[in-house]
Coordinates of C-alpha atoms in Angstrom, one line a residue:
X1 CA 164.3 67.9 62.1
X2 CA 165.0 67.0 65.7
X3 CA 167.5 64.1 66.1
X4 CA 166.8 61.7 68.8
X5 CA 169.1 62.3 71.8
X6 CA 171.0 59.4 73.3
X7 CA 173.6 58.8 75.9
X8 CA 176.2 55.9 76.3
X9 CA 176.1 53.6 79.3
X10 CA 179.2 52.2 81.0
X11 CA 179.1 49.2 78.7
X12 CA 179.1 51.4 75.7
X13 CA 175.5 50.8 74.7
X14 CA 173.2 53.6 73.6
X15 CA 170.2 54.3 75.9
X16 CA 167.3 56.8 75.5
X17 CA 167.2 59.7 77.9
X18 CA 163.6 58.9 78.7
X19 CA 162.3 55.4 78.5
X20 CA 159.2 55.2 76.2
X21 CA 156.0 54.0 77.7
X22 CA 155.0 50.4 76.9
X23 CA 153.4 50.3 73.4
X24 CA 149.7 49.7 73.5
X25 CA 148.0 48.7 70.3
X26 CA 144.4 49.9 69.5
X27 CA 142.2 47.2 68.1
X28 CA 138.6 46.1 67.7
X29 CA 135.9 48.4 68.8
X30 CA 138.3 50.8 70.6
X31 CA 140.2 51.4 67.3
X32 CA 137.0 51.9 65.4
X33 CA 135.6 54.5 67.9
X34 CA 139.0 56.3 68.2
X35 CA 139.4 56.3 64.4
X36 CA 135.9 57.7 63.9
X37 CA 136.6 60.4 66.4
X38 CA 140.0 61.3 64.9
X39 CA 138.5 61.5 61.4
X40 CA 135.7 63.8 62.6
X41 CA 137.6 66.1 64.9
X42 CA 138.7 69.6 64.0
X43 CA 141.3 69.8 66.8
X44 CA 143.7 67.6 64.9
X45 CA 144.6 67.9 61.2
X46 CA 145.5 64.4 59.8
X47 CA 146.1 63.6 56.2
X48 CA 147.9 61.2 53.8
X49 CA 149.6 62.9 50.8
X50 CA 151.5 61.7 47.7
X51 CA 155.0 63.2 47.3
X52 CA 153.6 65.8 44.9
X53 CA 151.1 66.9 47.4
X54 CA 148.0 65.1 46.1
X55 CA 145.6 64.2 48.9
X56 CA 145.1 60.5 49.6
X57 CA 143.2 60.8 52.8
X58 CA 142.2 63.7 55.1
X59 CA 140.2 64.1 58.3
X60 CA 137.7 66.9 58.9
X61 CA 140.4 69.1 60.5
X62 CA 142.8 68.8 57.6
X63 CA 140.0 69.4 55.1
X64 CA 139.0 72.6 56.9
X65 CA 142.6 73.7 57.1
X66 CA 143.2 73.2 53.4
X67 CA 139.9 74.7 52.3
X68 CA 139.9 77.7 54.7
X69 CA 143.5 78.7 55.1
X70 CA 143.5 81.0 52.1
X71 CA 140.3 82.8 53.3
X72 CA 136.9 83.1 51.6
X73 CA 137.3 83.1 47.8
X74 CA 141.0 82.5 48.0
X75 CA 143.1 79.9 46.3
X76 CA 143.2 76.4 47.9
X77 CA 145.8 76.1 50.6
X78 CA 148.7 73.7 50.8
X79 CA 151.7 72.9 52.9
X80 CA 154.2 75.6 52.4
X81 CA 157.1 74.8 54.7
X82 CA 158.5 72.3 54.9
X83 CA 157.4 71.5 51.3
X84 CA 156.4 68.1 50.1
X85 CA 159.5 67.8 47.9
X86 CA 161.7 68.6 50.9
X87 CA 160.0 66.0 53.0
X88 CA 160.0 63.3 50.3
X89 CA 163.8 63.7 50.1
X90 CA 164.4 62.9 53.8
X91 CA 165.7 59.4 54.5
X92 CA 163.4 57.9 57.1
X93 CA 164.5 56.3 60.4
X94 CA 162.7 53.2 61.6
X95 CA 159.9 54.0 64.1
X96 CA 160.6 57.8 63.9
X97 CA 159.0 60.7 62.1
X98 CA 160.9 62.3 59.3
X99 CA 160.0 65.8 60.6
X100 CA 158.7 67.2 63.9
X101 CA 158.0 70.9 64.4
X102 CA 155.9 73.7 62.9
X103 CA 154.0 73.1 59.7
X104 CA 153.0 76.2 57.8
X105 CA 149.9 76.1 55.6
X106 CA 148.9 78.8 53.2
X107 CA 148.0 79.8 49.6
X108 CA 151.5 80.7 48.3
X109 CA 150.9 84.4 49.0
X110 CA 150.8 84.2 52.8
X111 CA 151.1 81.8 55.7
X112 CA 147.5 81.4 57.0
X113 CA 148.1 78.8 59.7
X114 CA 151.0 77.4 61.6
X115 CA 150.5 74.0 63.4
X116 CA 152.8 71.9 65.5
X117 CA 153.0 68.3 64.2
X118 CA 154.9 65.4 62.8
X119 CA 155.4 63.9 59.3
X120 CA 155.8 60.1 58.9
X121 CA 156.8 58.1 55.8
X122 CA 154.2 55.5 54.8
X123 CA 155.9 53.9 51.9
X124 CA 156.1 56.6 49.2
X125 CA 153.3 58.6 50.8
X126 CA 153.5 61.1 53.7
X127 CA 151.3 61.0 56.8
X128 CA 150.9 64.4 58.4
X129 CA 149.5 64.6 62.0
X130 CA 149.2 68.1 63.4
X131 CA 147.6 70.0 66.2
X132 CA 147.0 73.7 66.9
X133 CA 149.7 75.0 69.3
X134 CA 147.9 75.8 72.6
X135 CA 150.6 78.2 73.7
X136 CA 150.5 80.0 70.4
X137 CA 146.7 80.1 70.6
X138 CA 146.9 81.7 74.1
X139 CA 149.4 84.2 72.8
X140 CA 147.1 85.0 69.8
X141 CA 144.1 85.3 72.2
X142 CA 146.1 87.6 74.4
X143 CA 147.0 89.7 71.4
X144 CA 143.4 89.8 70.2
X145 CA 142.3 90.8 73.7
X146 CA 144.9 93.6 73.8
X147 CA 143.8 94.6 70.3
X148 CA 140.1 94.7 71.4
X149 CA 141.1 96.9 74.4
X150 CA 142.9 99.3 72.0
X151 CA 139.9 99.3 69.7
X152 CA 137.6 100.1 72.7
X153 CA 139.9 102.9 73.7
X154 CA 140.0 104.2 70.2
X155 CA 136.2 104.0 70.0
X156 CA 136.0 106.1 73.2
X157 CA 138.4 108.6 71.8
X158 CA 136.4 108.6 68.5
X159 CA 133.2 109.3 70.4
X160 CA 134.9 112.1 72.4
X161 CA 136.4 113.6 69.2
X162 CA 133.0 113.3 67.5
X163 CA 131.4 115.3 70.3
X164 CA 134.2 117.8 70.0
X165 CA 133.7 118.0 66.3
X166 CA 130.0 118.5 66.8
X167 CA 130.7 121.4 69.2
X168 CA 133.1 122.8 66.7
X169 CA 130.5 122.5 64.0
X170 CA 128.0 124.3 66.2
X171 CA 130.5 127.1 66.8
X172 CA 131.2 127.2 63.0
X173 CA 127.5 127.6 62.3
X174 CA 127.3 130.4 64.8
X175 CA 130.4 132.0 63.3
X176 CA 128.9 131.6 59.8
X177 CA 125.7 133.3 60.9
X178 CA 127.7 136.1 62.4
X179 CA 129.7 136.5 59.2
X180 CA 126.5 136.6 57.2
X181 CA 125.2 139.3 59.5
X182 CA 128.5 141.1 59.3
X183 CA 128.5 141.0 55.5
X184 CA 125.0 142.3 55.4
X185 CA 125.9 145.1 57.8
X186 CA 129.0 145.8 55.7
X187 CA 126.8 146.1 52.6
X188 CA 124.3 148.4 54.4
X189 CA 127.2 150.4 55.8
X190 CA 128.4 151.1 52.2
X191 CA 124.9 152.4 51.4
X192 CA 124.3 154.3 54.6
X193 CA 125.9 157.6 53.3
X194 CA 123.8 157.6 50.1
X195 CA 120.6 156.7 51.9
X196 CA 121.3 159.4 54.5
X197 CA 121.8 161.9 51.6
X198 CA 118.5 160.7 50.0
X199 CA 116.6 161.1 53.2
X200 CA 118.3 164.4 54.1
X201 CA 117.2 166.1 50.9
X202 CA 113.4 165.8 51.4
X203 CA 113.8 166.5 55.1
X204 CA 115.6 169.7 54.3
X205 CA 112.9 170.6 51.9
X206 CA 110.2 169.9 54.5
X207 CA 112.1 171.8 57.1
X208 CA 112.3 174.9 54.8
X209 CA 108.7 174.6 53.8
X210 CA 107.5 174.4 57.4
X211 CA 109.6 177.4 58.4
X212 CA 108.1 179.4 55.5
X213 CA 104.6 178.2 56.5
X214 CA 105.2 179.3 60.0
X215 CA 106.3 182.8 58.9
X216 CA 103.3 183.1 56.6
X217 CA 100.8 182.0 59.3
X218 CA 102.4 184.5 61.7
X219 CA 101.7 187.3 59.2
X220 CA 98.2 186.1 58.7
X221 CA 97.7 186.0 62.5
X222 CA 99.0 189.5 62.9
X223 CA 96.7 190.7 60.1
X224 CA 93.7 189.0 61.7
X225 CA 94.5 190.6 65.1
X226 CA 94.7 194.1 63.5
X227 CA 91.5 193.5 61.7
X228 CA 89.9 192.3 65.0
X229 CA 91.0 195.5 66.8
X230 CA 89.6 197.7 64.1
X231 CA 86.3 195.9 64.2
X232 CA 86.1 196.4 67.9
X233 CA 86.6 200.1 67.6
X234 CA 83.7 200.2 65.2
X235 CA 83.3 201.9 61.9
X236 CA 82.6 199.9 58.9
X237 CA 84.6 202.2 56.6
X238 CA 87.6 202.0 58.8
X239 CA 87.4 198.2 58.8
X240 CA 87.0 198.0 55.1
X241 CA 89.9 200.3 54.5
X242 CA 92.0 198.3 57.0
X243 CA 91.1 195.0 55.3
X244 CA 92.2 196.4 51.9
X245 CA 95.4 197.7 53.3
X246 CA 96.2 194.3 55.0
X247 CA 95.4 192.4 51.8
X248 CA 98.0 194.4 50.0
X249 CA 100.6 194.2 52.9
X250 CA 100.4 190.5 53.3
X251 CA 99.8 189.8 49.6
X252 CA 96.9 187.5 50.4
X253 CA 96.6 186.1 46.9
X254 CA 100.3 185.0 46.9
X255 CA 99.9 183.5 50.4
X256 CA 96.9 181.5 49.2
X257 CA 98.8 180.1 46.2
X258 CA 102.1 179.7 48.0
X259 CA 100.6 178.0 51.0
X260 CA 99.0 175.4 48.8
X261 CA 102.4 174.8 47.0
X262 CA 104.2 174.6 50.3
X263 CA 101.7 172.0 51.7
X264 CA 101.9 170.0 48.5
X265 CA 105.7 170.1 48.4
X266 CA 105.9 169.1 52.1
X267 CA 103.7 166.1 51.6
X268 CA 105.8 165.1 48.5
X269 CA 109.0 165.3 50.6
X270 CA 107.4 163.2 53.3
X271 CA 106.3 160.7 50.7
X272 CA 109.9 160.4 49.5
X273 CA 111.1 159.8 53.0
X274 CA 108.3 157.2 53.5
X275 CA 109.3 155.5 50.2
X276 CA 113.0 155.3 51.3
X277 CA 112.0 153.8 54.6
X278 CA 109.7 151.3 52.9
X279 CA 112.4 150.3 50.5
X280 CA 114.8 149.8 53.5
X281 CA 112.2 147.7 55.3
X282 CA 111.5 145.7 52.1
X283 CA 115.2 145.1 51.7
X284 CA 115.6 144.0 55.3
X285 CA 112.3 142.2 55.4
X286 CA 111.7 143.2 59.0
X287 CA 108.0 142.4 58.9
X288 CA 108.0 139.4 56.5
X289 CA 108.1 135.7 57.2
X290 CA 111.4 134.0 56.5
X291 CA 110.0 132.1 53.6
X292 CA 107.0 133.2 51.6
X293 CA 105.5 133.6 48.1
X294 CA 107.4 136.6 46.7
X295 CA 107.4 138.8 43.6
X296 CA 111.1 138.8 42.6
X297 CA 110.7 142.1 40.7
X298 CA 109.4 143.8 43.9
X299 CA 112.5 142.5 45.8
X300 CA 114.8 143.6 43.0
X301 CA 113.3 147.1 42.7
X302 CA 113.5 147.6 46.5
X303 CA 117.2 146.6 46.3
X304 CA 117.8 148.9 43.4
X305 CA 116.2 151.8 45.4
X306 CA 118.6 151.1 48.3
X307 CA 121.6 150.7 45.9
X308 CA 120.5 153.8 43.9
X309 CA 122.8 156.3 45.6
X310 CA 125.8 154.0 45.0
X311 CA 124.9 153.4 41.4
X312 CA 124.1 157.0 40.8
X313 CA 127.5 158.2 42.3
X314 CA 129.3 155.8 40.0
X315 CA 127.2 156.9 37.0
X316 CA 126.0 153.4 36.3
X317 CA 123.0 153.0 34.0
X318 CA 120.7 150.1 35.0
X319 CA 118.4 148.5 32.5
X320 CA 115.7 145.9 33.3
X321 CA 114.7 143.3 30.8
X322 CA 112.0 141.6 32.8
X323 CA 109.8 138.8 31.4
X324 CA 106.6 137.5 33.0
X325 CA 107.6 135.6 36.1
X326 CA 105.4 133.7 38.6
X327 CA 105.5 134.4 42.3
X328 CA 108.2 132.2 43.8
X329 CA 108.3 130.7 47.3
X330 CA 111.7 131.8 48.6
X331 CA 113.4 133.9 51.3
X332 CA 113.1 137.4 49.9
X333 CA 115.3 139.0 52.5
X334 CA 118.1 136.6 51.7
X335 CA 117.7 137.0 47.9
X336 CA 117.8 140.8 48.3
X337 CA 121.2 140.4 49.9
X338 CA 122.3 138.4 46.8
X339 CA 121.0 141.1 44.5
X340 CA 122.7 143.9 46.5
X341 CA 126.0 142.0 46.5
X342 CA 125.9 141.6 42.7
X343 CA 124.9 145.2 42.1
X344 CA 127.6 146.6 44.4
X345 CA 130.2 144.4 42.7
X346 CA 129.0 145.5 39.3
X347 CA 129.2 149.2 40.3
X348 CA 132.8 148.8 41.4
X349 CA 133.7 146.8 38.3
X350 CA 132.5 149.5 35.8
X351 CA 134.4 152.3 37.6
X352 CA 137.3 152.0 35.1
X353 CA 134.9 152.9 32.3
X354 CA 134.6 156.4 33.7
X355 CA 131.5 158.1 35.2
X356 CA 128.4 157.7 33.0
X357 CA 129.9 154.9 30.8
X358 CA 129.1 152.0 33.1
X359 CA 126.0 149.9 32.5
X360 CA 124.3 147.0 34.2
X361 CA 121.6 144.9 32.4
X362 CA 119.3 142.8 34.6
X363 CA 117.4 140.1 32.7
X364 CA 114.7 137.7 34.1
X365 CA 113.0 134.9 32.3
X366 CA 110.8 131.9 33.0
X367 CA 112.5 128.7 31.9
X368 CA 109.7 126.3 32.8
X369 CA 111.1 124.4 35.8
X370 CA 113.0 127.3 37.1
X371 CA 113.4 131.1 37.0
X372 CA 116.6 132.6 35.6
X373 CA 118.1 136.0 36.5
X374 CA 121.2 137.5 34.8
X375 CA 123.3 140.4 36.0
X376 CA 125.5 141.6 33.1
X377 CA 128.0 144.5 33.4
X378 CA 130.5 146.0 31.1
X379 CA 133.2 146.2 33.8
X380 CA 136.8 145.2 33.8
X381 CA 136.0 141.5 33.7
X382 CA 138.0 138.7 35.4
X383 CA 140.9 136.4 34.4
X384 CA 140.2 132.6 34.5
X385 CA 142.2 132.1 37.7
X386 CA 140.2 134.8 39.5
X387 CA 137.0 133.5 38.0
X388 CA 137.7 130.1 39.5
X389 CA 138.0 131.5 43.0
X390 CA 135.3 134.1 43.3
X391 CA 133.1 131.9 45.5
X392 CA 136.0 130.9 47.9
X393 CA 135.6 132.4 51.4
X394 CA 137.7 135.5 52.0
X395 CA 138.9 135.7 48.4
X396 CA 138.9 139.3 47.2
X397 CA 140.6 141.4 44.6
X398 CA 139.8 144.7 46.3
X399 CA 142.3 146.7 48.3
X400 CA 142.7 145.9 52.0
X401 CA 139.8 147.4 54.0
X402 CA 137.5 147.6 51.0
X403 CA 136.1 144.1 50.9
X404 CA 135.6 141.1 53.2
X405 CA 135.8 138.4 50.5
X406 CA 132.5 137.0 51.8
X407 CA 129.9 138.7 49.5
X408 CA 129.9 136.1 46.7
X409 CA 130.5 133.2 49.2
X410 CA 127.4 134.1 51.1
X411 CA 125.5 134.7 47.9
X412 CA 126.4 131.2 46.7
X413 CA 125.3 129.7 50.0
X414 CA 121.9 131.5 49.9
X415 CA 121.2 130.5 46.3
X416 CA 122.5 126.9 46.4
X417 CA 122.0 125.8 50.0
X418 CA 118.9 127.7 51.0
X419 CA 117.0 127.7 47.7
X420 CA 118.4 124.7 45.8
X421 CA 119.4 126.8 42.9
X422 CA 122.6 127.6 41.0
X423 CA 124.8 130.6 40.6
X424 CA 127.5 130.8 38.0
X425 CA 129.7 133.4 36.3
X426 CA 131.3 134.0 33.0
X427 CA 133.7 136.8 32.2
X428 CA 136.0 138.2 29.6
X429 CA 138.8 140.6 30.7
X430 CA 138.1 144.1 29.4
X431 CA 134.6 143.3 28.3
X432 CA 132.6 142.5 31.4
X433 CA 131.0 139.8 33.5
X434 CA 127.7 138.0 33.7
X435 CA 126.3 136.3 36.8
X436 CA 123.4 133.8 36.2
X437 CA 121.1 132.7 39.0
X438 CA 118.5 129.9 38.6
X439 CA 115.9 129.3 41.2
X440 CA 113.6 126.2 41.1
X441 CA 109.9 126.7 41.3
X442 CA 109.3 123.6 43.3
X443 CA 108.6 123.8 47.0
X444 CA 110.8 120.8 48.0
X445 CA 114.4 121.9 48.1

């Protein structure tokens, strides 16, 4: 409460520091119009309250203040400080307010509005006349303006960072594509030695047969030239004798039979080479569209042909339990990568069984809305903590240099992201593991 300041004159009388203006009473039409304006304005908050805070009279500004200070849906607002009890206890001075200063309104949880005003005693009731502090409003507006400027700067930074994130995402996608390619090349690299051996065997056979064929045809050519010379010299008897002698020397019957076998063997060797090349091409899908109707068994068999040398060197027995499956719209080249990853992992998992004791069973069945494939091995199995991380990028249990940790991650991405399917694993240490793939039949994925 602000006490009224006074000073003493020379005669000892008290005098105000500033003489008040002459009092002018409002009456008649002027009072009516002014009162109507005051009751309807929102710039001023005017109200009459009982000592316990009950509202006797309020203008529009006070009504809005009390209804809206607590926010939408909040509790009704009231005068918080000074409180009604505190104000009611003040002894009034004649023609002076009992309080002048900041009035804080809120909902008991927080102060929502602070107004500058006065409180007058009207008998037992309290008259509150308050107005919004213009200086405070300007400060708030300045703070809001500064906050808006910060928000604008933050939005600009956000846009800039979003663009940077988009660039990073593009780089990540490019890196991911490179990693997928790298993993495929890594898998092909592991198979290269076996494939080269498979191709080299028929090629060596063909080379040997062609060499033998060359020698045999050289002997036939020499015999023909000798026979031709004898015929030119004349003498049917000499020619007949020479022909008989040449037949014995070159063993014509053997040449006839052996040449047929050599040609047959050569063609067989070339057919093996052609089959290996076709399997490689089918695995890589170099001449296929990215997505097409595909026979999964054909894709799996081509992958088995490529992985054959690795499986053979590990002594792994592969069993197919294949049900009737429809042709599926998919990306066969990508699925071949998944099959190859699972087969290589299985071959490595069964190594502890010893050569010839490892087995892999591949099952396929039609489940109505989808096709299910299972790859079961009797390998070392996995512990629960390892099983929970097998699809994590770069996670591997193989020695350094023997695995990238991306094979199953890429397989998961191909099956789940590109085909809308699922891939899951279950495993028992010392017994083996089973990977289950489901692929939906629908075209919309």
